[in-house]
């Protein structure tokens, strides 16, 4: 049975699953909207150093860059609707393949074009319900940790759901739940990704 976390809580994945080598991070949500507009959320991952800065622009894994250069982080692909139960999007992290300088893997979810005056303009996480992030041992499918977000993020168009991070020889998971009003490009900038080169604004 996995550990259910509250905001700010953390758990040692290595202690939960000794010998852990690879995890699947599942993210899910339901859109609560009354105007009938399409509501598209996107999960992503940023591999950072211990100080929280992206190792490189290519270590920002999202719908236009589905695999990190070392192959350690892989995005399953974009779910445009968020319909159905279970995970809406999944990101696989092979822990032993991460670069030695990798201190964290951060998992943001953003509303596509939510901040840009596009088709989703005006939509925020205040219209999202049942959002969660969970970490599964890829080896046996066991859920190790889960965080159900409960914040009313009425102005935010992106949110960091959680992060994997090194703690000595351990890998741990922290429930973050931090909102951003500047969307995916704002998160990218905060983590040192040069968004003008990363292509966050359009689908490839």
Tab-separated table of N, CA, C and O in Angstrom, residues 7 46 52-53 104 106-111 114-115 123-126 149 153-163 176-192:
chain	number	residue	atom	x	y	z
A	7	UNK	N	0.279	18.090	1.378
A	7	UNK	CA	1.178	19.095	0.817
A	7	UNK	C	2.397	19.286	1.712
A	7	UNK	O	2.273	19.483	2.919
A	46	UNK	N	11.052	18.260	-15.327
A	46	UNK	CA	12.292	19.021	-15.479
A	46	UNK	C	13.338	18.376	-14.579
A	46	UNK	O	13.144	18.269	-13.362
A	52	UNK	N	17.955	23.275	-8.018
A	52	UNK	CA	16.686	23.486	-8.690
A	52	UNK	C	16.778	24.146	-10.048
A	52	UNK	O	15.779	24.658	-10.551
A	53	UNK	N	17.954	24.125	-10.673
A	53	UNK	CA	18.114	24.684	-12.016
A	53	UNK	C	18.267	23.556	-13.032
A	53	UNK	O	19.003	22.590	-12.795
A	104	UNK	N	17.067	16.584	-8.661
A	104	UNK	CA	15.606	16.509	-8.587
A	104	UNK	C	15.029	16.235	-9.972
A	104	UNK	O	15.640	16.563	-10.986
A	106	UNK	N	11.332	17.436	-11.283
A	106	UNK	CA	10.148	18.196	-10.889
A	106	UNK	C	9.025	17.942	-11.899
A	106	UNK	O	9.276	17.868	-13.106
A	107	UNK	N	7.778	17.828	-11.409
A	107	UNK	CA	6.657	17.466	-12.275
A	107	UNK	C	5.587	18.559	-12.271
A	107	UNK	O	4.696	18.574	-11.405
A	108	UNK	N	5.646	19.489	-13.239
A	108	UNK	CA	4.589	20.493	-13.380
A	108	UNK	C	3.449	19.973	-14.262
A	108	UNK	O	3.625	19.095	-15.101
A	109	UNK	N	2.264	20.546	-14.046
A	109	UNK	CA	1.129	20.354	-14.945
A	109	UNK	C	0.616	21.741	-15.299
A	109	UNK	O	0.485	22.613	-14.438
A	110	UNK	N	0.349	21.968	-16.584
A	110	UNK	CA	-0.045	23.301	-17.040
A	110	UNK	C	-1.263	23.215	-17.945
A	110	UNK	O	-1.527	22.193	-18.578
A	111	UNK	N	-2.003	24.315	-17.983
A	111	UNK	CA	-3.132	24.450	-18.907
A	111	UNK	C	-2.588	24.972	-20.224
A	111	UNK	O	-1.982	26.046	-20.274
A	114	UNK	N	-3.134	28.512	-21.435
A	114	UNK	CA	-3.946	29.146	-20.404
A	114	UNK	C	-3.557	30.581	-20.127
A	114	UNK	O	-4.375	31.407	-19.738
A	115	UNK	N	-2.254	30.896	-20.343
A	115	UNK	CA	-1.775	32.242	-20.052
A	115	UNK	C	-1.580	33.078	-21.301
A	115	UNK	O	-1.125	34.209	-21.244
A	123	UNK	N	-8.845	29.991	-18.468
A	123	UNK	CA	-9.015	28.781	-17.690
A	123	UNK	C	-7.907	28.691	-16.644
A	123	UNK	O	-6.755	29.034	-16.907
A	124	UNK	N	-8.247	28.226	-15.445
A	124	UNK	CA	-7.285	28.134	-14.353
A	124	UNK	C	-7.469	26.811	-13.627
A	124	UNK	O	-8.414	26.063	-13.887
A	125	UNK	N	-6.571	26.564	-12.682
A	125	UNK	CA	-6.685	25.352	-11.886
A	125	UNK	C	-7.873	25.390	-10.935
A	125	UNK	O	-8.215	24.373	-10.327
A	126	UNK	N	-8.520	26.548	-10.810
A	126	UNK	CA	-9.767	26.603	-10.074
A	126	UNK	C	-10.877	25.811	-10.738
A	126	UNK	O	-11.887	25.485	-10.113
A	149	UNK	N	-4.276	16.567	-4.735
A	149	UNK	CA	-4.242	18.015	-4.556
A	149	UNK	C	-5.618	18.524	-4.177
A	149	UNK	O	-6.622	18.146	-4.775
A	153	UNK	N	-6.774	26.650	-6.615
A	153	UNK	CA	-5.825	27.506	-7.326
A	153	UNK	C	-6.583	28.312	-8.377
A	153	UNK	O	-6.514	28.061	-9.572
A	154	UNK	N	-7.312	29.322	-7.914
A	154	UNK	CA	-8.270	30.001	-8.783
A	154	UNK	C	-7.616	30.913	-9.812
A	154	UNK	O	-8.259	31.309	-10.779
A	155	UNK	N	-6.353	31.278	-9.619
A	155	UNK	CA	-5.698	32.162	-10.585
A	155	UNK	C	-4.551	31.495	-11.313
A	155	UNK	O	-4.024	32.054	-12.273
A	156	UNK	N	-4.136	30.321	-10.895
A	156	UNK	CA	-2.946	29.694	-11.464
A	156	UNK	C	-3.266	28.926	-12.740
A	156	UNK	O	-4.305	28.270	-12.842
A	157	UNK	N	-2.359	29.010	-13.702
A	157	UNK	CA	-2.508	28.273	-14.952
A	157	UNK	C	-1.513	27.129	-15.056
A	157	UNK	O	-1.496	26.397	-16.047
A	158	UNK	N	-0.679	26.967	-14.044
A	158	UNK	CA	0.252	25.846	-13.981
A	158	UNK	C	0.526	25.543	-12.516
A	158	UNK	O	0.357	26.403	-11.646
A	159	UNK	N	0.948	24.324	-12.255
A	159	UNK	CA	1.215	23.930	-10.881
A	159	UNK	C	2.247	22.813	-10.853
A	159	UNK	O	2.184	21.887	-11.672
A	160	UNK	N	3.221	22.929	-9.949
A	160	UNK	CA	4.131	21.818	-9.695
A	160	UNK	C	3.427	20.868	-8.734
A	160	UNK	O	3.118	21.228	-7.600
A	161	UNK	N	3.145	19.651	-9.196
A	161	UNK	CA	2.432	18.671	-8.375
A	161	UNK	C	3.367	18.039	-7.344
A	161	UNK	O	3.000	17.859	-6.192
A	162	UNK	N	4.574	17.648	-7.780
A	162	UNK	CA	5.486	16.967	-6.880
A	162	UNK	C	6.870	16.883	-7.474
A	162	UNK	O	7.122	17.363	-8.581
A	163	UNK	N	7.801	16.258	-6.717
A	163	UNK	CA	9.172	16.122	-7.195
A	163	UNK	C	9.825	14.881	-6.602
A	163	UNK	O	9.571	14.503	-5.457
A	176	UNK	N	4.310	18.735	-3.580
A	176	UNK	CA	4.617	20.170	-3.647
A	176	UNK	C	3.357	21.034	-3.695
A	176	UNK	O	3.093	21.834	-2.813
A	177	UNK	N	2.566	20.930	-4.759
A	177	UNK	CA	1.321	21.687	-4.857
A	177	UNK	C	1.517	23.192	-4.942
A	177	UNK	O	0.748	23.954	-4.367
A	178	UNK	N	2.535	23.631	-5.682
A	178	UNK	CA	2.820	25.067	-5.819
A	178	UNK	C	2.291	25.591	-7.146
A	178	UNK	O	2.644	25.089	-8.204
A	179	UNK	N	1.444	26.621	-7.097
A	179	UNK	CA	0.838	27.164	-8.296
A	179	UNK	C	1.643	28.278	-8.920
A	179	UNK	O	2.418	28.974	-8.240
A	180	UNK	N	1.467	28.460	-10.226
A	180	UNK	CA	2.116	29.519	-11.002
A	180	UNK	C	1.063	30.181	-11.893
A	180	UNK	O	0.272	29.485	-12.534
A	181	UNK	N	1.082	31.494	-11.955
A	181	UNK	CA	0.123	32.201	-12.801
A	181	UNK	C	0.657	32.445	-14.207
A	181	UNK	O	-0.089	32.880	-15.077
A	182	UNK	N	1.949	32.156	-14.440
A	182	UNK	CA	2.553	32.424	-15.748
A	182	UNK	C	2.621	31.197	-16.640
A	182	UNK	O	3.309	31.196	-17.652
A	183	UNK	N	1.914	30.132	-16.262
A	183	UNK	CA	1.835	28.966	-17.122
A	183	UNK	C	3.126	28.188	-17.219
A	183	UNK	O	4.064	28.365	-16.436
A	184	UNK	N	3.179	27.297	-18.221
A	184	UNK	CA	4.330	26.419	-18.392
A	184	UNK	C	5.601	27.206	-18.675
A	184	UNK	O	6.677	26.881	-18.164
A	185	UNK	N	5.494	28.257	-19.471
A	185	UNK	CA	6.700	29.037	-19.782
A	185	UNK	C	7.243	29.717	-18.528
A	185	UNK	O	8.460	29.863	-18.363
A	186	UNK	N	6.347	30.121	-17.612
A	186	UNK	CA	6.796	30.722	-16.364
A	186	UNK	C	7.535	29.726	-15.492
A	186	UNK	O	8.561	30.050	-14.881
A	187	UNK	N	7.017	28.496	-15.422
A	187	UNK	CA	7.710	27.452	-14.676
A	187	UNK	C	9.068	27.182	-15.304
A	187	UNK	O	10.082	27.052	-14.608
A	188	UNK	N	9.095	27.075	-16.639
A	188	UNK	CA	10.358	26.814	-17.321
A	188	UNK	C	11.400	27.879	-16.974
A	188	UNK	O	12.560	27.561	-16.675
A	189	UNK	N	11.002	29.140	-17.004
A	189	UNK	CA	11.941	30.214	-16.673
A	189	UNK	C	12.429	30.107	-15.234
A	189	UNK	O	13.614	30.284	-14.949
A	190	UNK	N	11.520	29.795	-14.310
A	190	UNK	CA	11.899	29.697	-12.904
A	190	UNK	C	12.927	28.594	-12.668
A	190	UNK	O	13.748	28.692	-11.754
A	191	UNK	N	12.868	27.554	-13.473
A	191	UNK	CA	13.806	26.451	-13.323
A	191	UNK	C	14.995	26.557	-14.277
A	191	UNK	O	15.745	25.595	-14.456
A	192	UNK	N	15.172	27.730	-14.886
A	192	UNK	CA	16.359	27.977	-15.690
A	192	UNK	C	16.322	27.437	-17.096
A	192	UNK	O	17.361	27.331	-17.758
